Short mmCIF file of C-alpha atoms in Angstrom, two decimals:
data_model
loop_
_atom_site.label_atom_id
_atom_site.label_comp_id
_atom_site.label_asym_id
_atom_site.label_seq_id
_atom_site.Cartn_x
_atom_site.Cartn_y
_atom_site.Cartn_z
CA MET A 1 3.89 4.00 124.93
CA ILE A 2 2.12 6.78 126.84
CA ALA A 3 1.17 10.02 125.14
CA ARG A 4 -0.16 13.24 126.63
CA LEU A 5 -1.13 16.57 125.14
CA SER A 6 0.60 19.43 126.97
CA GLY A 7 -0.45 22.75 125.52
CA PRO A 8 0.30 22.61 121.77
CA PHE A 9 2.84 19.81 122.17
CA LEU A 10 2.46 16.06 122.10
CA ILE A 11 4.77 14.35 124.62
CA VAL A 12 5.55 10.66 124.23
CA ALA A 13 7.10 8.63 127.05
CA SER A 14 7.89 5.01 127.78
CA SER A 15 5.71 2.74 129.93
CA LEU A 16 6.04 3.92 133.51
CA GLY A 17 3.99 2.10 136.15
CA GLY A 18 5.55 1.97 139.63
CA THR A 19 8.87 3.34 138.40
CA ALA A 20 7.37 6.81 138.08
CA LEU A 21 5.82 6.76 141.56
CA ALA A 22 9.15 5.71 143.03
CA GLN A 23 10.47 9.10 141.94
CA CYS A 24 8.40 10.72 144.72
CA ASN A 25 10.38 8.86 147.37
CA LEU A 26 13.81 9.43 145.84
CA GLY A 27 14.36 13.00 146.95
CA ALA A 28 12.31 14.65 144.23
CA GLU A 29 12.84 18.39 144.31
CA GLY A 30 10.87 21.40 143.21
CA PRO A 31 7.62 22.86 144.56
CA CYS A 32 4.43 21.00 143.76
CA ASP A 33 2.60 24.18 142.76
CA GLU A 34 5.21 25.55 140.33
CA PRO A 35 6.50 24.11 137.04
CA HIS A 36 10.08 22.80 137.02
CA ALA A 37 12.27 20.77 134.70
CA SER A 38 12.87 17.80 137.01
CA PRO A 39 10.31 15.01 137.54
CA GLY A 40 8.30 14.76 140.74
CA CYS A 41 7.89 17.35 143.50
CA ALA A 42 9.07 17.78 147.08
CA VAL A 43 5.84 16.90 148.90
CA THR A 44 5.69 13.10 148.71
CA GLU A 45 1.94 12.80 149.33
CA CYS A 46 1.10 15.29 146.60
CA CYS A 47 3.67 13.81 144.24
CA ASP A 48 2.12 10.35 144.65
CA GLU A 49 -1.37 11.63 143.89
CA VAL A 50 -0.35 13.57 140.80
CA CYS A 51 1.84 10.81 139.36
CA THR A 52 -0.88 8.25 139.93
CA ALA A 53 -3.14 10.42 137.79
CA ASP A 54 -0.41 11.23 135.24
CA PRO A 55 2.81 9.17 135.46
CA ILE A 56 4.59 11.48 133.01
CA CYS A 57 4.90 14.04 135.85
CA CYS A 58 7.36 11.65 137.50
CA GLU A 59 9.15 10.60 134.30
CA LEU A 60 9.84 13.77 132.34
CA ASP A 61 9.14 17.08 134.04
CA TRP A 62 6.66 18.80 136.34
CA ASP A 63 4.80 20.93 133.85
CA GLN A 64 1.56 22.90 133.79
CA VAL A 65 -0.53 19.76 133.39
CA CYS A 66 0.93 18.49 136.69
CA ILE A 67 0.19 21.85 138.30
CA ASP A 68 -3.42 21.66 137.16
CA ILE A 69 -3.80 18.15 138.60
CA GLN A 70 -2.29 19.06 141.97
CA GLU A 71 -4.71 21.94 142.44
CA GLU A 72 -7.49 19.41 143.00
CA ALA A 73 -5.61 16.27 144.02
CA CYS A 74 -3.33 17.75 146.69
CA ALA A 75 -5.69 19.68 148.96
CA GLY A 76 -4.58 18.89 152.50
CA LEU A 77 -1.57 16.84 151.36
CA ALA A 78 1.47 18.63 152.75
CA CYS A 79 3.79 15.92 154.06
CA PRO A 80 6.66 16.14 154.31
CA GLY A 81 6.91 19.91 154.52
CA ALA A 82 9.96 22.11 154.36
CA GLN A 83 10.39 23.15 158.01
CA PRO A 84 11.16 21.07 161.14
CA CYS A 85 8.16 19.83 163.06
CA ASP A 86 9.28 21.79 166.14
CA SER A 87 9.27 25.14 164.30
CA ALA A 88 6.20 27.25 163.56
CA SER A 89 5.80 28.44 159.99
CA ASP A 90 3.30 30.19 157.73
CA VAL A 91 3.41 27.23 155.31
CA THR A 92 1.88 23.79 155.73
CA GLY A 93 3.38 20.50 156.86
CA CYS A 94 6.68 19.61 158.51
CA ALA A 95 9.78 17.64 157.56
CA ASP A 96 9.08 14.39 159.43
CA GLN A 97 6.73 12.42 157.17
CA VAL A 98 5.12 10.29 159.90
CA CYS A 99 4.77 13.12 162.42
CA CYS A 100 3.41 15.43 159.73
CA ARG A 101 0.75 12.97 158.61
CA THR A 102 -0.24 12.07 162.18
CA MET A 103 -0.74 15.73 162.99
CA CYS A 104 -2.62 16.54 159.80
CA ASP A 105 -4.98 13.62 160.32
CA HIS A 106 -5.83 15.14 163.71
CA ASP A 107 -5.77 18.84 162.85
CA TRP A 108 -6.58 19.80 159.25
CA TYR A 109 -5.29 23.33 159.84
CA CYS A 110 -1.67 22.08 159.87
CA CYS A 111 -1.97 20.76 156.30
CA TYR A 112 -4.40 23.27 154.79
CA ILE A 113 -3.39 26.62 156.26
CA GLU A 114 -0.09 26.70 158.16
CA TRP A 115 2.09 24.81 160.62
CA ASP A 116 1.46 27.19 163.51
CA GLN A 117 2.44 27.02 167.18
CA TYR A 118 -0.57 24.81 168.01
CA CYS A 119 0.75 22.26 165.49
CA VAL A 120 4.23 22.50 167.02
CA ASP A 121 2.98 22.03 170.59
CA PHE A 122 0.63 19.17 169.79
CA ALA A 123 3.22 17.42 167.63
CA ALA A 124 5.60 17.50 170.59
CA ARG A 125 3.00 15.59 172.61
CA ILE A 126 1.90 12.92 170.16
CA CYS A 127 4.68 12.39 167.59
CA GLY A 128 6.92 9.49 168.41
CA GLN A 129 4.57 8.16 171.08
CA VAL A 130 4.53 4.38 171.17
CA ALA A 131 1.11 2.74 170.98
CA CYS A 132 0.20 1.15 174.30
CA GLU A 133 -2.44 -1.08 175.81
CA LEU A 134 -4.01 -0.50 179.20
CA VAL A 135 -4.26 -3.28 181.74
CA ILE A 136 -7.87 -3.13 182.97
CA PRO A 137 -8.13 -4.21 186.65
CA ASP A 138 -10.92 -6.59 187.67
CA VAL A 139 -12.28 -3.92 190.04
CA ALA A 140 -12.87 -1.46 187.18
CA VAL A 141 -16.57 -0.81 186.46
CA PRO A 142 -17.40 -0.75 182.72
CA GLU A 143 -18.75 2.51 181.34
CA SER A 144 -22.50 2.30 180.81
CA GLU A 145 -22.24 2.97 177.06
CA PRO A 146 -21.18 0.63 174.23
CA CYS A 147 -18.30 2.00 172.17
CA ASP A 148 -19.39 4.40 169.40
CA GLU A 149 -22.87 4.89 170.83
CA ARG A 150 -23.83 8.20 172.41
CA LEU A 151 -25.83 7.41 175.52
CA ASN A 152 -23.88 9.50 178.05
CA ASP A 153 -22.98 12.66 176.15
CA GLY A 154 -24.29 14.77 179.01
CA CYS A 155 -25.03 18.38 178.09
CA ASN A 156 -24.39 17.63 174.40
CA MET A 157 -27.70 15.73 174.25
CA LEU A 158 -31.21 17.14 173.87
CA GLU A 159 -32.08 15.21 177.02
CA PRO A 160 -28.86 15.43 179.10
CA THR A 161 -27.79 11.93 180.13
CA PHE A 162 -24.79 11.00 182.28
CA SER A 163 -23.01 7.89 183.44
CA GLU A 164 -22.58 7.51 187.17
CA ILE A 165 -19.32 7.53 189.06
CA VAL A 166 -19.13 7.30 192.84
CA CYS A 167 -16.38 7.96 195.34
CA GLY A 168 -13.81 5.18 195.47
CA GLN A 169 -14.74 3.87 192.02
CA LEU A 170 -12.55 3.10 188.99
CA VAL A 171 -14.36 3.22 185.65
CA SER A 172 -13.14 1.72 182.37
CA GLY A 173 -14.47 3.40 179.24
CA GLU A 174 -13.96 3.80 175.50
CA THR A 175 -14.31 6.78 173.21
CA THR A 176 -13.85 7.37 169.49
CA THR A 177 -13.26 10.13 166.96
CA SER A 178 -16.04 9.17 164.59
CA SER A 179 -18.66 11.80 163.73
CA PRO A 180 -20.41 13.18 165.69
CA ARG A 181 -17.60 13.28 168.22
CA ASP A 182 -18.01 11.00 171.23
CA THR A 183 -17.47 12.39 174.73
CA ASP A 184 -18.27 10.64 178.01
CA TRP A 185 -19.95 12.59 180.83
CA TYR A 186 -19.96 11.35 184.43
CA GLN A 187 -21.97 12.97 187.20
CA PHE A 188 -21.76 12.74 190.99
CA THR A 189 -22.87 14.71 194.07
CA THR A 190 -21.10 15.86 197.22
CA THR A 191 -23.07 16.80 200.34
CA GLN A 192 -20.28 18.60 202.20
CA PRO A 193 -16.88 20.19 201.51
CA THR A 194 -14.78 17.44 199.93
CA LEU A 195 -11.31 16.99 198.48
CA LEU A 196 -11.77 15.23 195.11
CA THR A 197 -8.87 13.30 193.57
CA PHE A 198 -9.12 12.09 189.98
CA THR A 199 -6.80 9.65 188.23
CA LEU A 200 -6.73 9.17 184.46
CA GLU A 201 -4.91 6.73 182.20
CA SER A 202 -5.63 6.30 178.50
CA GLU A 203 -4.48 4.64 175.29
CA PHE A 204 -4.92 7.97 173.48
CA PRO A 205 -4.29 11.66 174.22
CA ALA A 206 -7.20 12.33 176.58
CA GLN A 207 -8.54 15.43 178.28
CA ALA A 208 -10.60 15.57 181.47
CA VAL A 209 -12.79 18.57 182.37
CA LEU A 210 -14.65 19.04 185.67
CA PHE A 211 -17.77 21.24 185.45
CA GLY A 212 -20.05 22.66 188.08
CA GLY A 213 -23.61 23.82 187.34
CA PRO A 214 -26.61 22.62 185.31
CA CYS A 215 -26.61 22.12 181.53
CA SER A 216 -28.88 25.15 181.18
CA GLY A 217 -26.07 27.20 182.73
CA PRO A 218 -24.35 29.00 184.03
CA PHE A 219 -21.67 26.42 184.67
CA GLU A 220 -18.03 26.77 185.62
CA VAL A 221 -14.93 24.85 184.57
CA LEU A 222 -13.27 23.88 187.84
CA LEU A 223 -10.49 21.59 186.63
CA LEU A 224 -8.91 20.71 183.29
CA PHE A 225 -6.06 18.27 182.76
CA ASP A 226 -4.56 15.91 180.17
CA SER A 227 -3.52 12.28 180.44
CA THR A 228 -0.33 10.61 179.37
CA LEU A 229 -0.42 7.42 177.29
CA CYS A 230 -1.09 4.46 179.59
CA ALA A 231 1.36 5.15 182.40
CA PRO A 232 1.95 6.70 184.77
CA ALA A 233 -1.59 7.69 185.67
CA VAL A 234 -2.19 11.44 185.89
CA GLN A 235 -3.60 12.57 189.25
CA GLN A 236 -5.35 15.88 189.96
CA SER A 237 -7.09 17.11 193.12
CA ILE A 238 -9.49 19.95 193.91
CA GLU A 239 -11.58 21.05 196.89
CA VAL A 240 -15.32 21.52 196.27
CA GLY A 241 -18.33 22.30 198.39
CA PRO A 242 -21.71 20.58 198.36
CA GLY A 243 -23.09 20.26 194.84
CA THR A 244 -23.51 18.20 191.69
CA TRP A 245 -20.48 17.89 189.39
CA SER A 246 -19.80 16.65 185.88
CA MET A 247 -16.55 15.05 184.73
CA VAL A 248 -16.12 14.90 180.92
CA ILE A 249 -13.61 12.67 179.11
CA GLY A 250 -12.77 13.38 175.46
CA ALA A 251 -10.00 12.78 172.94
CA GLY A 252 -7.57 15.67 172.58
CA ARG A 253 -5.76 18.39 174.47
CA GLU A 254 -6.74 21.83 175.74
CA GLU A 255 -5.66 23.42 172.47
CA ILE A 256 -7.33 20.92 170.12
CA SER A 257 -9.85 18.07 169.98
CA LEU A 258 -8.86 14.92 168.12
CA ARG A 259 -11.07 14.32 165.09
CA ARG A 260 -9.41 11.15 163.73
CA GLY A 261 -7.24 8.31 164.94
CA LEU A 262 -9.49 6.52 167.48
CA GLN A 263 -11.74 3.63 166.50
CA CYS A 264 -13.83 1.07 168.35
CA PRO A 265 -12.09 -2.32 168.47
CA LEU A 266 -14.85 -4.10 166.53
CA VAL A 267 -15.88 -1.30 164.17
CA LYS A 268 -17.59 -2.40 160.96
CA LEU A 269 -17.16 -0.36 157.80
CA ASP A 270 -19.94 0.20 155.32
CA GLU A 271 -19.34 -1.28 151.88
CA GLY A 272 -17.00 0.95 149.89
CA GLU A 273 -16.00 3.04 152.93
CA ASP A 274 -12.30 3.63 153.42
CA PRO A 275 -10.98 2.95 156.93
CA GLN A 276 -9.58 5.91 158.86
CA PRO A 277 -5.92 5.79 159.93
CA ILE A 278 -5.65 4.49 163.48
CA TYR A 279 -2.93 5.86 165.72
CA PHE A 280 -4.17 5.10 169.25
CA GLY A 281 -6.30 2.72 171.28
CA ALA A 282 -9.72 3.87 172.47
CA ARG A 283 -9.78 2.81 176.15
CA TYR A 284 -9.27 4.80 179.36
CA LEU A 285 -9.44 4.38 183.14
CA LEU A 286 -11.00 7.11 185.30
CA GLY A 287 -10.79 6.98 189.09
CA LEU A 288 -12.49 9.16 191.72
CA ASP A 289 -11.54 9.36 195.40
CA CYS A 290 -13.32 11.63 197.87
CA ASP A 291 -12.00 12.87 201.21
CA PRO A 292 -14.69 14.77 203.14
CA GLU A 293 -13.18 17.72 204.94
CA PRO A 294 -13.97 18.08 208.67
CA CYS A 295 -16.59 20.70 209.35
CA THR A 296 -15.02 23.81 210.85
CA GLN A 297 -18.06 26.11 211.00
CA ASP A 298 -18.43 27.95 214.33
CA SER A 299 -21.71 28.40 216.20
CA ASP A 300 -20.55 31.92 217.13
CA LEU A 301 -22.03 33.37 213.96
CA ASN A 302 -21.41 37.07 214.77
CA GLY A 303 -17.89 36.50 216.07
CA ASP A 304 -18.43 38.21 219.48
CA GLY A 305 -17.05 35.26 221.43
CA LEU A 306 -20.47 34.14 222.68
CA VAL A 307 -23.15 31.81 221.35
CA ASN A 308 -26.45 33.42 222.27
CA GLY A 309 -29.64 34.99 220.97
CA ALA A 310 -27.79 37.15 218.44
CA ASP A 311 -26.38 34.05 216.78
CA LEU A 312 -29.80 32.38 216.88
CA THR A 313 -31.27 35.39 215.03
CA ILE A 314 -28.62 35.05 212.31
CA LEU A 315 -29.26 31.30 211.96
CA LEU A 316 -33.02 31.78 211.65
CA ALA A 317 -32.51 34.47 209.00
CA GLY A 318 -30.63 31.92 206.91
CA TRP A 319 -33.10 29.09 207.54
CA GLY A 320 -33.68 26.86 204.50
CA LYS A 321 -30.83 28.36 202.50
CA GLY A 322 -27.88 26.42 201.12
CA GLY A 323 -24.42 26.71 202.66
CA GLY A 324 -23.02 29.87 204.22
CA PRO A 325 -21.79 30.42 207.78
CA GLU A 326 -25.23 29.52 209.18
CA ASP A 327 -24.74 25.96 207.84
CA ILE A 328 -22.93 24.95 211.03
CA ASP A 329 -22.81 21.22 210.28
CA CYS A 330 -21.68 21.77 206.64
CA SER A 331 -24.58 19.72 205.29
CA GLY A 332 -25.35 22.12 202.45
CA SER A 333 -28.51 23.56 203.99
CA VAL A 334 -29.51 25.48 207.15
CA ASP A 335 -31.95 23.33 209.10
CA GLY A 336 -32.77 21.71 212.44
CA ALA A 337 -29.39 19.99 212.70
CA ASP A 338 -27.69 23.41 212.69
CA LEU A 339 -30.10 24.66 215.36
CA THR A 340 -29.24 21.64 217.51
CA ARG A 341 -25.51 22.39 217.16
CA LEU A 342 -26.03 26.05 218.08
CA LEU A 343 -28.10 25.19 221.17
CA ALA A 344 -25.48 22.65 222.27
CA ASP A 345 -22.87 25.43 222.17
CA TRP A 346 -25.17 28.01 223.83
CA ALA A 347 -23.29 30.26 226.25
CA GLY A 348 -26.18 32.46 227.45
#
């Protein structure tokens, strides 16, 4: 026999065990935060927690004792919720148990505050996705950072450190959602106007961001795009001038960063630590191709149809500077090579 004091009354019930918990999965009705005469409540996760603590809540009725338990036990447990996963709402959770839990493990807001449009949009991208495994080509160069170590977190580090990627290279890397969050920063330099083409495949929802400028700032986001899971590879191109550029790979989408669901393949848990739920693999492939654009700068710097002393004056005024129309050979600086080009085109 099981007995429980509920207010001034003593309630006695039969032995319950797993029979009570089964009530949570049998279409239990009634809100979890309001008393009602039927056993269990509509949110399965919360119902399980409360009935584990007090099985009578799933055998007799959902009374004030159950309400008191759920106030502590059910924080962030909102699955399944009342509304469809593709509809925004001012309440938490959504009706598909698996989709709801996947989302809430990645974005706490969806289970603690409300199922807003961000939850709807992100759920449309990740719910129902089939786990996949990348095929890593032999030509892929391993990322210069062991999984779950932070050796190439770029501008996120006190001493900014980057991995290298060069034109024509395919890099294989891994990232995780452990804390602090792991991002991978790659850096490369162009010496002339160049068409950059990036390809990205991943076993998880990945985001790529191309930055220009130093870590001390100011820097500019030049390109931002998301991957699909494994195939087909996403391809994005952009034209840049001479400069140093940073490509950052992280787990998530533009609207949200993933905080759970990725784990290194050989992760070891500390004693007593509960494993995180794993929804995706941790590997990705990043490719970079570079197509230098032909130099189209004209030695006729003042546009009068002649190359003469007036153009030479303009070139000398820009001497030693980076880029601009005086950089006739598109090298990124105004120097002797530009003077040689101008003299070769001299028209008196």
